[in-house]
Coordinates of C-alpha atoms in Angstrom, one line a residue:
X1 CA 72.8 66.2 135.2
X2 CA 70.3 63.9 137.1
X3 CA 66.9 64.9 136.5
X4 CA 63.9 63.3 138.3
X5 CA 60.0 64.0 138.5
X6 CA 57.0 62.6 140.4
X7 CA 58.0 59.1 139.8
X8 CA 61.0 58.9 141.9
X9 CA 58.9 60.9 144.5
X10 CA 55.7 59.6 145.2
X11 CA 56.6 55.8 147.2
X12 CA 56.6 55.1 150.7
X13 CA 60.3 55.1 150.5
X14 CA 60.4 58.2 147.7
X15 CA 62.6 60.7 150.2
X16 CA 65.3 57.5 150.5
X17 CA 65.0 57.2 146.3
X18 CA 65.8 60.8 145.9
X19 CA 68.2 60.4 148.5
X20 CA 70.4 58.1 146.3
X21 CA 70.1 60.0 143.7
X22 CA 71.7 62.8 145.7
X23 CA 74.4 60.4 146.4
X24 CA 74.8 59.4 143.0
X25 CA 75.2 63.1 142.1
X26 CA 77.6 63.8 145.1
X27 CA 79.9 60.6 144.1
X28 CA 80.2 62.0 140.8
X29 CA 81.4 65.3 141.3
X30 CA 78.1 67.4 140.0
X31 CA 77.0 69.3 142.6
X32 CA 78.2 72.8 142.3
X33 CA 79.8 72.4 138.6
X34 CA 78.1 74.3 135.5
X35 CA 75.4 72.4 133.6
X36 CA 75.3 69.6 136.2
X37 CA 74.1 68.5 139.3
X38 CA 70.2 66.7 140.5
X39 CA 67.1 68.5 139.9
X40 CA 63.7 67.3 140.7
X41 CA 61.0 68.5 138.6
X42 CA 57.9 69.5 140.4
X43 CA 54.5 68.6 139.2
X44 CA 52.6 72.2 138.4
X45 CA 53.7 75.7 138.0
X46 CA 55.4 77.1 141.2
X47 CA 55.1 74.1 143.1
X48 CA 59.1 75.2 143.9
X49 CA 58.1 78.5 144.8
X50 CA 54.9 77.0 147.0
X51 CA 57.6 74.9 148.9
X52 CA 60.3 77.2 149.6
X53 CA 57.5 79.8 151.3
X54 CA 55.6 77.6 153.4
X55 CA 52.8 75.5 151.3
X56 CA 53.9 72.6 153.8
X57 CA 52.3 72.8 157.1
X58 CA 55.2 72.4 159.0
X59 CA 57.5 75.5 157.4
X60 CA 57.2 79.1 157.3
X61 CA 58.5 81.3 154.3
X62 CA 62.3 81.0 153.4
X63 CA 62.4 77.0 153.8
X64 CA 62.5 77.5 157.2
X65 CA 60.6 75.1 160.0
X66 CA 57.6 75.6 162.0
X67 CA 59.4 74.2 165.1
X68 CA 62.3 76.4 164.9
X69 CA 62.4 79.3 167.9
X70 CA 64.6 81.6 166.1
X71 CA 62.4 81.4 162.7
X72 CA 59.4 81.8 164.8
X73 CA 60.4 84.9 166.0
X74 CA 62.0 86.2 163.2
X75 CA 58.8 85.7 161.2
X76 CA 56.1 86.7 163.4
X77 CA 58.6 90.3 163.8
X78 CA 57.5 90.4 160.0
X79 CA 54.1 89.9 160.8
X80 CA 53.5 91.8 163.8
X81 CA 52.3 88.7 166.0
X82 CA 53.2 87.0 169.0
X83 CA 55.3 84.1 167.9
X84 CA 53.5 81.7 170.4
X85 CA 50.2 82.4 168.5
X86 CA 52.2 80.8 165.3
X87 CA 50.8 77.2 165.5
X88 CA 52.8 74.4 165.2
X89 CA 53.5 71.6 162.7
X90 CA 50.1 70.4 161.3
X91 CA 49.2 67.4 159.3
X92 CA 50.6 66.9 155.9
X93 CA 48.3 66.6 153.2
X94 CA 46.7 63.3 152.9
X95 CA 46.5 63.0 156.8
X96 CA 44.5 66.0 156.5
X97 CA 42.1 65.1 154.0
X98 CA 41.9 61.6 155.9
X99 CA 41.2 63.4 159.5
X100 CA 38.2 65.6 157.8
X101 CA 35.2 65.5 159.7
X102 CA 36.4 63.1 162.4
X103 CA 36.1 64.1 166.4
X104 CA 39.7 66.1 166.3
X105 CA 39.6 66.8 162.6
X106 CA 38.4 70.0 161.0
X107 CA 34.5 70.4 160.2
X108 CA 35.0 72.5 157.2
X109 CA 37.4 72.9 154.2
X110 CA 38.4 75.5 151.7
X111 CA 40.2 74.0 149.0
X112 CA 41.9 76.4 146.2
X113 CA 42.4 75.5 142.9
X114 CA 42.7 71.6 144.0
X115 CA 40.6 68.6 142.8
X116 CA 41.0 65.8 145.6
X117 CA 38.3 63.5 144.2
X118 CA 40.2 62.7 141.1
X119 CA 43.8 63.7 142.4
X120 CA 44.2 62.0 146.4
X121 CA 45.1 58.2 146.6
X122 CA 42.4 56.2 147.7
X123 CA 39.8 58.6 146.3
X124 CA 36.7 56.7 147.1
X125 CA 38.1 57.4 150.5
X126 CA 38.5 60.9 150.5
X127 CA 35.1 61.8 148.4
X128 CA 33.8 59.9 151.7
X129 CA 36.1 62.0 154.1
X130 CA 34.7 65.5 152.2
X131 CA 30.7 64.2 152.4
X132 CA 31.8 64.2 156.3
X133 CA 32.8 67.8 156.5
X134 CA 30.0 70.5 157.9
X135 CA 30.8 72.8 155.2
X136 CA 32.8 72.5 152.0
X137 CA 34.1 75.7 149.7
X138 CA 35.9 75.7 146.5
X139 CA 37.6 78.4 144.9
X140 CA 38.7 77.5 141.4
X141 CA 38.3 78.4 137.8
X142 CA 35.9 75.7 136.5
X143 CA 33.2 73.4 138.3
X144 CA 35.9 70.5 139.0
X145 CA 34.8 67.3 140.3
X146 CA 35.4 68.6 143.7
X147 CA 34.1 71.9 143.1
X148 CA 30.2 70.0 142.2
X149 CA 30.5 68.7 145.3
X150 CA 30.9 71.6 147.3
X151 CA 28.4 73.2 149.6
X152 CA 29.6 77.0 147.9
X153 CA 31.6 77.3 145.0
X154 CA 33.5 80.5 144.5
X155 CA 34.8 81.7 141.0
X156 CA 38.7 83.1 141.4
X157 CA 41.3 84.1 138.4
X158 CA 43.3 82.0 136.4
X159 CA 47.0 82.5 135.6
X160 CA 46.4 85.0 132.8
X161 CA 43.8 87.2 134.5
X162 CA 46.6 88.1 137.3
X163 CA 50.1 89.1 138.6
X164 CA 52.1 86.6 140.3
X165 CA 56.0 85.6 140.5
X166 CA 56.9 81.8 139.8
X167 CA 60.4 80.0 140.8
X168 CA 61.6 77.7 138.5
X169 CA 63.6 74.4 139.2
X170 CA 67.3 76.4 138.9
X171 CA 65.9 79.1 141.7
X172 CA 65.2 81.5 139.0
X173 CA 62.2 83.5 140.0
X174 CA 60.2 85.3 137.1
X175 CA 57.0 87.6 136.7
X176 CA 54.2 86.4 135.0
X177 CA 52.1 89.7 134.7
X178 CA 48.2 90.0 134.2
X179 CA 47.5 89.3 130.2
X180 CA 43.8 89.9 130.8
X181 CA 40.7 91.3 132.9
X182 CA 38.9 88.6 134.8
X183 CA 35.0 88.5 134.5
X184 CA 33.4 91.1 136.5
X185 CA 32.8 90.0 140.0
X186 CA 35.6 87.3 139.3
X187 CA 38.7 87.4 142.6
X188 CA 41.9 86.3 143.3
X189 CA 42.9 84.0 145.6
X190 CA 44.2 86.7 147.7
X191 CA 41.0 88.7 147.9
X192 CA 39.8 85.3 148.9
X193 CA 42.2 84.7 151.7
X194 CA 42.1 88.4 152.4
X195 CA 38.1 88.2 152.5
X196 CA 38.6 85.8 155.7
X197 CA 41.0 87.5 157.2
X198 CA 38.6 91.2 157.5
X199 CA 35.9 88.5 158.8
X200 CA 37.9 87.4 161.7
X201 CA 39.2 91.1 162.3
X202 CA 42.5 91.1 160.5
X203 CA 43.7 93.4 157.5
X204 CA 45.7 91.6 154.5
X205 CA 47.0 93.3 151.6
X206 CA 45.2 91.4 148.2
X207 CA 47.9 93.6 145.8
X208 CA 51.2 90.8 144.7
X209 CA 53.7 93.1 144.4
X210 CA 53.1 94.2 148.1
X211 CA 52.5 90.7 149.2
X212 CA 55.6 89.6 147.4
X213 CA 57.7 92.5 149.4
X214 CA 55.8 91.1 152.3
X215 CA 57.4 87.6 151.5
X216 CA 61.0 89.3 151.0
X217 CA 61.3 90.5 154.6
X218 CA 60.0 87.1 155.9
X219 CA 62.3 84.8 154.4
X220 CA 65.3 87.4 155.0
X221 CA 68.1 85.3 156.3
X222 CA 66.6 81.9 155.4
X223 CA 67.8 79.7 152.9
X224 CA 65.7 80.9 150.3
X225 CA 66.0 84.2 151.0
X226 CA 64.2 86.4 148.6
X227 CA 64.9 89.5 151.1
X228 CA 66.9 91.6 147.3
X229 CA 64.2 90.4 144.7
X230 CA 61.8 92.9 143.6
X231 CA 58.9 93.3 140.8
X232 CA 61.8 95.7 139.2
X233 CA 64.5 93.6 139.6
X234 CA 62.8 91.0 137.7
X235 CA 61.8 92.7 135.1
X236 CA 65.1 94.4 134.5
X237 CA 67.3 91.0 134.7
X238 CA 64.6 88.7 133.2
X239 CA 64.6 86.6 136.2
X240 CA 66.9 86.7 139.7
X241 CA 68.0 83.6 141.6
X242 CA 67.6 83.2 145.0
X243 CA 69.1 83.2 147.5
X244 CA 69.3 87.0 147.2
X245 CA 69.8 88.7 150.5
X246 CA 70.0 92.2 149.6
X247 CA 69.1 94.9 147.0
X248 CA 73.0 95.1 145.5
X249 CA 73.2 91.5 145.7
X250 CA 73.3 89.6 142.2
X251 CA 71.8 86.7 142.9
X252 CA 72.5 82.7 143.1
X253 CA 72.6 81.4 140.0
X254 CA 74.4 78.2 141.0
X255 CA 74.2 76.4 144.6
X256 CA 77.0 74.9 146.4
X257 CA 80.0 76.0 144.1
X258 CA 81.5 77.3 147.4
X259 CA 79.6 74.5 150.3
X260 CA 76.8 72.6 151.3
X261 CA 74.4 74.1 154.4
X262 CA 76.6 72.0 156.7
X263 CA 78.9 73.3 159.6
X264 CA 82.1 72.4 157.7
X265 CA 80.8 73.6 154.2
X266 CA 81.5 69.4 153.0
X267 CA 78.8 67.3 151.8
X268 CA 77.3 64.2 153.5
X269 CA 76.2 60.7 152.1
X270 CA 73.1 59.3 153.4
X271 CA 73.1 55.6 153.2
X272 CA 69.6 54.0 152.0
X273 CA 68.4 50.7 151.5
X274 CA 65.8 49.5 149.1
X275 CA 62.6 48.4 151.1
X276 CA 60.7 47.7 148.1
X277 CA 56.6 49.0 147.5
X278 CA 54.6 48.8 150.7
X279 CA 52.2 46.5 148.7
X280 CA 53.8 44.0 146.8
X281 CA 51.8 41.7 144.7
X282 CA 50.8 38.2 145.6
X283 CA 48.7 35.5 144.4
X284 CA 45.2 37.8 144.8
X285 CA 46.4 40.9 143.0
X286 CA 49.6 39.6 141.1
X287 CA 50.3 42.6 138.6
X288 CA 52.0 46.4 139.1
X289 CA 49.7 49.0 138.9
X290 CA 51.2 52.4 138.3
X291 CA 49.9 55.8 137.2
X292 CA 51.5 59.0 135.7
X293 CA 50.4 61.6 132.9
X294 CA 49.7 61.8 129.6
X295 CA 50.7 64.3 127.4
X296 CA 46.9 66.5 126.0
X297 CA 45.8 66.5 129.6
X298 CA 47.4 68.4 132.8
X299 CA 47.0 67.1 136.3
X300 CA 43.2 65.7 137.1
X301 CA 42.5 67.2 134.3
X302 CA 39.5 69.7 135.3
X303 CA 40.7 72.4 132.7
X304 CA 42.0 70.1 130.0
X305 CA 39.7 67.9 129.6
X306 CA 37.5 71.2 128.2
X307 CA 39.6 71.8 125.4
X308 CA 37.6 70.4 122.4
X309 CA 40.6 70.6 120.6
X310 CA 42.5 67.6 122.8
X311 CA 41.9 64.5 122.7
X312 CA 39.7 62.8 125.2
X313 CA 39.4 59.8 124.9
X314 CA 39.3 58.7 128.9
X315 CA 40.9 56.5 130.6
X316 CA 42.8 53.3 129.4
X317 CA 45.1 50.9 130.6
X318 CA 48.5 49.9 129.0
X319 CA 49.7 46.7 128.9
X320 CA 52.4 44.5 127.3
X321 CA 50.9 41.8 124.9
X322 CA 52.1 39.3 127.0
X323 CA 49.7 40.1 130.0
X324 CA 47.5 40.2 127.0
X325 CA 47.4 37.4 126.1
X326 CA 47.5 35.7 129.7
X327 CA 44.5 37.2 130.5
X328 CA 42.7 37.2 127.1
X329 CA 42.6 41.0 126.7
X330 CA 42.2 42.8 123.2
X331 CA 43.6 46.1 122.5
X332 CA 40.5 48.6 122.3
X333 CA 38.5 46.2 124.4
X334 CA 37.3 47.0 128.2
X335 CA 39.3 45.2 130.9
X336 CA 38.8 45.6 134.9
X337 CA 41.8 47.0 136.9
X338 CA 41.1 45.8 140.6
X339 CA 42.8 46.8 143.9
X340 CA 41.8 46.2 147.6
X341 CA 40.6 49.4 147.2
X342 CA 38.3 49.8 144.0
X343 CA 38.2 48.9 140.6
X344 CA 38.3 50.8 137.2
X345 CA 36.8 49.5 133.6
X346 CA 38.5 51.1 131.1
X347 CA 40.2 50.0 127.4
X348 CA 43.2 48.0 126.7
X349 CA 46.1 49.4 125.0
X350 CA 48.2 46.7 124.0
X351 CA 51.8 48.1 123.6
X352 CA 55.3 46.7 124.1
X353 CA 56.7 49.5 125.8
X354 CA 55.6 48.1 129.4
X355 CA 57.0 45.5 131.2
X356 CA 54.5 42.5 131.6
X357 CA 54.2 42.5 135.0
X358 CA 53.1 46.3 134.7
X359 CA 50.1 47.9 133.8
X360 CA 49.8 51.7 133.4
X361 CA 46.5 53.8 134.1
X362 CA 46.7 58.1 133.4
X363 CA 45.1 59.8 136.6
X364 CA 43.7 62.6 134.8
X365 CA 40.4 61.3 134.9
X366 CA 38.2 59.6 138.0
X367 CA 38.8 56.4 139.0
X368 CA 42.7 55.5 138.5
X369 CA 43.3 57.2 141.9
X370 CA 40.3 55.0 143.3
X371 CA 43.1 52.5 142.9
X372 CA 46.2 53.7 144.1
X373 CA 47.8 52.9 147.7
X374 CA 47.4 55.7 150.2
X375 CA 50.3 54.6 151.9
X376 CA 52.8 57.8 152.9
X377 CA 56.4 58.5 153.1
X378 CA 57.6 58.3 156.8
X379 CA 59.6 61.8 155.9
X380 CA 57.6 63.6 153.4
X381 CA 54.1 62.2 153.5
X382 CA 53.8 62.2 150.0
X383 CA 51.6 59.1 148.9
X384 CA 52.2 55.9 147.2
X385 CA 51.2 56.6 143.9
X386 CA 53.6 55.6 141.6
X387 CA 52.9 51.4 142.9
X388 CA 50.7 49.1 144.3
X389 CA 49.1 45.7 143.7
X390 CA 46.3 44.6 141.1
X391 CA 44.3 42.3 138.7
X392 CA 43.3 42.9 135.7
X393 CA 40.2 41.0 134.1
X394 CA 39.0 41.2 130.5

């Protein structure tokens, strides 16, 4: 089995890596086999459900596409609307951040559960882009550094303190029921969302079970089709794999034994050529900079880094004892990481685990991201985290 995460992902050319993994996999036989096959590990939990449902803004729930006529119609049925008052594709994510407050960009932003000023490339940039806005509201859990920011900040539950379903990398989606009562005065997400919607004369339903039904009936017939999963069904089988069209129907628990979604049911090669980071070093900023976690602290770290019990230490940047030496660094001692786009003082740690034309930086704290390239994926738009060009002082 071929297993990849966020590092084959996040380049200017990440959809044409993960391509050749796909062709690695297909040229060995692994698709559609027991215990084989490529996966791709997303970064937070659900962030497979999020994209088979339409967290992209250019797809609707069931992985289907904005653009399409037939989905249109098919989903707007669901939801009672005109399907021309469905908009169309909209900017993927760091274009939108990058458009806020500009002449044709939205004026105001409600972010949920999201912390841009530590976690967007080019941060500096974006903190700049979010002073622009008219108005700014967080929902979240704790007073991120995008949250302190904020013109209103509103309190919403956390995993525990509600009901929800997750999908899994193997299309296994599972409950994860309420464990506690939220603060009083403490709402969801959905009341949230639902909140807007009564303001601009629209009813929503804020309880997940109906919601999720909801979901069912709009990706029915769509290659995630969730149309047979139910609250019951999941708790009864411990899980049910999608796609699951009908009530009766057991579930997917392995793609492609039978096909691939092509006319002929055969599989099909995409042929990919390296192009390389789109900023390779030179004489200015000769070293590798690349980012990635660590393993006390979870994303930008906004809940972590409040858990007295791991460590903390901040930021630090890794190098091999080679580049040490070049540039007369000492491990434990500040150095300066600089890109054409900002620069970050942190400690040296002096490890030979790196190559030494590399240096690594965690991003769960601010100012690694200051650094990193916000150049985007032609394909996906995912951002150029995972590279760019530096130098690194002591």
């Amino acid at each position: 089995m071929v297993l990849t995460a966020r590092g084959a992902e996040q380049h200017a050319q990440g959809t044409d890596t993960v391509l050749a993994w796909i062709d690695v996999a297909l040229a060995l036989g692994m698709p559609g086999k027991r215990h084989a096959g490529y996966g791709c590990l997303t970064g937070q939990g659900n962030g497979q459900g999020g994209r088979e449902h339409g967290q992209k803004a250019d797809q609707l729930p069931g992985y289907r596409m904005i653009d399409d006529p037939a989905a249109r119609e098919h989903v707007a049925r669901v939801w009672g609307v005109d399907p021309a008052s469905l908009p169309g594709p909209g900017r993927p994510a760091y274009e939108l951040l990058d458009a806020l407050g500009t002449h044709d960009g939205p004026k105001a932003l409600l972010v949920l559960g999201s912390n841009v000023v530590v976690s967007a490339p080019n941060a500096a940039h974006v903190s700049s882009r979010l002073a622009a806005l008219d108005l700014l509201v967080v929902a979240d859990l704790v007073l991120s550094e995008t949250a302190a920011i904020a013109d209103v900040v509103l309190p919403v539950t956390q995993w525990a303190e509600e009901t929800g379903t997750m999908t899994n990398l193997e299309g296994r989606v599972v409950l994860r029921q309420q464990a506690v009562a939220p603060p009083e005065g403490v709402r969801s997400d959905l009341d949230v969302i639902a909140g807007i919607a009564a303001r601009l004369g629209h009813e929503l339903a804020t309880d997940p079970e109906e919601v999720f039904a909801e979901l069912g009936r709009a990706s029915a017939g769509g290659r995630a089709d969730y149309a047979g999963i139910t609250y019951d069904r999941i708790r009864e089988e411990h899980g049910v794999f999608w796609p699951c069209p009908t009530p009766d129907h057991p579930g997917t628990p392995r793609l492609f034994s039978d096909g691939f979604s092509t006319p002929d049911g055969r599989a099909r090669f995409v042929a990919v050529e390296h192009r390389g980071p789109a900023e390779p070093v030179d004489p200015s900023y000769p070293v590798h900079l690349t980012t990635g976690r660590v393993l006390a602290q979870y994303q930008s770290g906004a809940q972590t880094r409040r858990v007295r019990e791991l460590p903390d230490d901040g930021p630090f940047v890794e190098m091999h004892p080679m580049l040490a030496d070049r540039i007369g660094a000492y491990d434990g001692r500040p150095v300066v990481v600089t890109t054409s786009r900002g620069e970050l003082k942190a400690p040296a740690r002096v490890v030979d685990t790196i190559r030494p034309d590399t240096v690594f930086v965690p991003f769960h704290w601010v100012g690694a991201n200051r650094l990193t390239n916000d150049a985007l994926d032609p394909a996906s738009g995912m951002p150029e985290f995972k590279v760019c060009a530096c130098v690194v002082t002591a």
